[in-house]
Amino acid sequence: MQSIHFVEGQANPEVFLITHSGYALRYLVEEATITGLRTSGVKAINLKEEDYVVGGVVFEEGNDKYPILIITQRGNVKRFRSGEVARTGRAKRGVLLLKELKTNPHRVIYMDETSDLNTIYSIKTSRGAEKEIVNKDISYTPRYSNGSSFLNEQSEGEVFSVRKMFFSSQTLK
């Protein structure tokens, strides 16, 4: 994940991170202090060895309605509000967003903020299938659910790539 968020001028912005294993962490930016020349940085989230950060967003403090979308490799899409994850402190593991399955668990491969309802996500699978998901058609789900399935993993394969596209509201009619 590569991302830069400018927060200068925002009053107490919050950071929201999501990992491949489905953990989410939310904390105030002010917890990440400015580092000096000899320091090695600030730890944002505590990860297990096989886990990594898929994405992150920054929004104004106390915005519990900030819309977030995740897509799993198994073809599930989940849209939820930032308030589903309680604000804690930096460098913690976070809370689990997905129900853990023993066989073929869901893994987050894409994360995005979804404030623009005219966003379309173009998805390609490992078996060449192509699907499009319109943001306004995705319903909100509670924190600890796996979302909605939009493809048949057995016949269409796993999600291989996700591309975000914007269209005017007239295009989507």
mmCIF file of C-alpha atoms in Angstrom, residues 44-165:
data_model
loop_
_atom_site.group_PDB
_atom_site.id
_atom_site.type_symbol
_atom_site.label_atom_id
_atom_site.label_comp_id
_atom_site.label_asym_id
_atom_site.label_seq_id
_atom_site.Cartn_x
_atom_site.Cartn_y
_atom_site.Cartn_z
ATOM 1 C CA ALA A 44 0.918 2.644 12.946
ATOM 2 C CA ILE A 45 -0.521 -0.828 13.587
ATOM 3 C CA ASN A 46 0.669 -4.041 15.210
ATOM 4 C CA LEU A 47 0.815 -6.781 12.566
ATOM 5 C CA LYS A 48 1.391 -10.502 12.742
ATOM 6 C CA GLU A 49 4.222 -11.754 10.552
ATOM 7 C CA GLU A 50 2.030 -12.810 7.584
ATOM 8 C CA ASP A 51 -0.281 -9.767 7.711
ATOM 9 C CA TYR A 52 0.113 -6.382 5.974
ATOM 10 C CA VAL A 53 -1.795 -3.110 5.568
ATOM 11 C CA VAL A 54 -4.116 -3.094 2.533
ATOM 12 C CA GLY A 55 -5.292 0.492 2.828
ATOM 13 C CA GLY A 56 -5.931 3.487 4.975
ATOM 14 C CA VAL A 57 -7.937 6.677 5.035
ATOM 15 C CA VAL A 58 -7.890 9.885 7.052
ATOM 16 C CA PHE A 59 -11.067 11.730 8.047
ATOM 17 C CA GLU A 60 -12.162 14.353 10.562
ATOM 18 C CA GLU A 61 -12.375 13.393 14.212
ATOM 19 C CA GLY A 62 -15.632 11.863 15.365
ATOM 20 C CA ASN A 63 -16.938 11.125 11.860
ATOM 21 C CA ASP A 64 -18.665 7.828 12.635
ATOM 22 C CA LYS A 65 -20.478 7.861 9.279
ATOM 23 C CA TYR A 66 -17.378 7.868 7.046
ATOM 24 C CA PRO A 67 -18.119 5.197 4.392
ATOM 25 C CA ILE A 68 -15.535 2.464 3.770
ATOM 26 C CA LEU A 69 -15.576 -0.437 1.315
ATOM 27 C CA ILE A 70 -13.538 -3.632 1.316
ATOM 28 C CA ILE A 71 -13.346 -6.440 -1.241
ATOM 29 C CA THR A 72 -12.085 -9.935 -0.443
ATOM 30 C CA GLN A 73 -10.276 -12.399 -2.678
ATOM 31 C CA ARG A 74 -13.354 -14.681 -2.526
ATOM 32 C CA GLY A 75 -15.562 -12.089 -4.190
ATOM 33 C CA ASN A 76 -17.302 -10.528 -1.231
ATOM 34 C CA VAL A 77 -17.873 -6.787 -0.976
ATOM 35 C CA LYS A 78 -18.575 -5.048 2.292
ATOM 36 C CA ARG A 79 -19.501 -1.418 2.862
ATOM 37 C CA PHE A 80 -19.593 -0.087 6.410
ATOM 38 C CA ARG A 81 -19.285 3.132 8.362
ATOM 39 C CA SER A 82 -16.179 4.110 10.320
ATOM 40 C CA GLY A 83 -18.243 4.123 13.523
ATOM 41 C CA GLU A 84 -18.414 0.312 13.353
ATOM 42 C CA VAL A 85 -14.820 0.372 14.632
ATOM 43 C CA ALA A 86 -14.271 2.083 17.976
ATOM 44 C CA ARG A 87 -11.380 4.526 18.188
ATOM 45 C CA THR A 88 -8.474 3.095 20.163
ATOM 46 C CA GLY A 89 -4.757 3.830 20.244
ATOM 47 C CA ARG A 90 -1.982 3.623 17.699
ATOM 48 C CA ALA A 91 0.193 0.490 17.360
ATOM 49 C CA LYS A 92 -2.525 -1.952 18.454
ATOM 50 C CA ARG A 93 -3.753 -4.935 16.424
ATOM 51 C CA GLY A 94 -7.263 -3.590 15.875
ATOM 52 C CA VAL A 95 -10.612 -5.365 15.674
ATOM 53 C CA LEU A 96 -11.648 -8.081 13.263
ATOM 54 C CA LEU A 97 -13.955 -6.973 10.420
ATOM 55 C CA LEU A 98 -14.708 -10.397 8.955
ATOM 56 C CA LYS A 99 -15.941 -13.652 10.422
ATOM 57 C CA GLU A 100 -12.968 -15.982 10.477
ATOM 58 C CA LEU A 101 -13.616 -19.165 8.495
ATOM 59 C CA LYS A 102 -11.506 -22.275 9.100
ATOM 60 C CA THR A 103 -11.523 -23.307 5.439
ATOM 61 C CA ASN A 104 -10.539 -20.712 2.840
ATOM 62 C CA PRO A 105 -10.926 -17.593 5.026
ATOM 63 C CA HIS A 106 -11.712 -14.216 3.497
ATOM 64 C CA ARG A 107 -8.725 -11.925 2.999
ATOM 65 C CA VAL A 108 -9.045 -8.218 2.222
ATOM 66 C CA ILE A 109 -7.386 -7.346 -1.078
ATOM 67 C CA TYR A 110 -8.896 -3.900 -1.692
ATOM 68 C CA MET A 111 -10.028 -1.000 0.490
ATOM 69 C CA ASP A 112 -11.500 2.374 -0.450
ATOM 70 C CA GLU A 113 -13.495 5.247 0.977
ATOM 71 C CA THR A 114 -16.912 5.315 -0.680
ATOM 72 C CA SER A 115 -18.307 8.810 -0.246
ATOM 73 C CA ASP A 116 -18.960 9.179 -3.999
ATOM 74 C CA LEU A 117 -22.024 7.084 -4.841
ATOM 75 C CA ASN A 118 -21.220 7.360 -8.570
ATOM 76 C CA THR A 119 -18.164 5.138 -8.220
ATOM 77 C CA ILE A 120 -17.998 1.881 -10.143
ATOM 78 C CA TYR A 121 -15.522 -0.854 -9.258
ATOM 79 C CA SER A 122 -14.356 -2.952 -12.199
ATOM 80 C CA ILE A 123 -13.241 -6.374 -10.976
ATOM 81 C CA LYS A 124 -11.316 -9.066 -12.849
ATOM 82 C CA THR A 125 -10.899 -12.612 -11.601
ATOM 83 C CA SER A 126 -8.162 -15.216 -11.911
ATOM 84 C CA ARG A 127 -10.282 -17.084 -14.478
ATOM 85 C CA GLY A 128 -10.888 -14.052 -16.709
ATOM 86 C CA ALA A 129 -14.373 -13.097 -15.516
ATOM 87 C CA GLU A 130 -15.133 -9.371 -15.357
ATOM 88 C CA LYS A 131 -17.695 -7.777 -13.058
ATOM 89 C CA GLU A 132 -18.732 -4.236 -12.206
ATOM 90 C CA ILE A 133 -20.106 -3.111 -8.873
ATOM 91 C CA VAL A 134 -21.810 0.265 -8.486
ATOM 92 C CA ASN A 135 -21.140 1.875 -5.122
ATOM 93 C CA LYS A 136 -24.736 3.059 -4.611
ATOM 94 C CA ASP A 137 -25.966 -0.565 -4.977
ATOM 95 C CA ILE A 138 -23.853 -1.846 -2.070
ATOM 96 C CA SER A 139 -25.752 -1.837 1.213
ATOM 97 C CA TYR A 140 -24.156 -1.108 4.574
ATOM 98 C CA THR A 141 -23.367 -4.134 6.733
ATOM 99 C CA PRO A 142 -22.393 -4.544 10.391
ATOM 100 C CA ARG A 143 -18.732 -4.773 11.396
ATOM 101 C CA TYR A 144 -18.546 -8.513 11.999
ATOM 102 C CA SER A 145 -20.095 -9.809 8.760
ATOM 103 C CA ASN A 146 -18.445 -10.980 5.551
ATOM 104 C CA GLY A 147 -20.520 -8.679 3.351
ATOM 105 C CA SER A 148 -22.261 -9.747 0.141
ATOM 106 C CA SER A 149 -20.973 -12.147 -2.483
ATOM 107 C CA PHE A 150 -20.842 -10.691 -6.009
ATOM 108 C CA LEU A 151 -19.254 -13.638 -7.819
ATOM 109 C CA ASN A 152 -19.044 -17.417 -7.682
ATOM 110 C CA GLU A 153 -15.489 -18.151 -6.607
ATOM 111 C CA GLN A 154 -15.695 -21.800 -7.747
ATOM 112 C CA SER A 155 -16.623 -21.024 -11.351
ATOM 113 C CA GLU A 156 -15.307 -17.462 -11.822
ATOM 114 C CA GLY A 157 -12.100 -17.635 -9.762
ATOM 115 C CA GLU A 158 -10.662 -15.336 -7.108
ATOM 116 C CA VAL A 159 -10.577 -11.561 -7.441
ATOM 117 C CA PHE A 160 -7.404 -10.670 -9.329
ATOM 118 C CA SER A 161 -7.671 -6.897 -9.764
ATOM 119 C CA VAL A 162 -9.930 -3.988 -8.811
ATOM 120 C CA ARG A 163 -10.107 -0.706 -10.696
ATOM 121 C CA LYS A 164 -12.005 2.319 -9.425
ATOM 122 C CA MET A 165 -13.915 4.388 -12.001
#
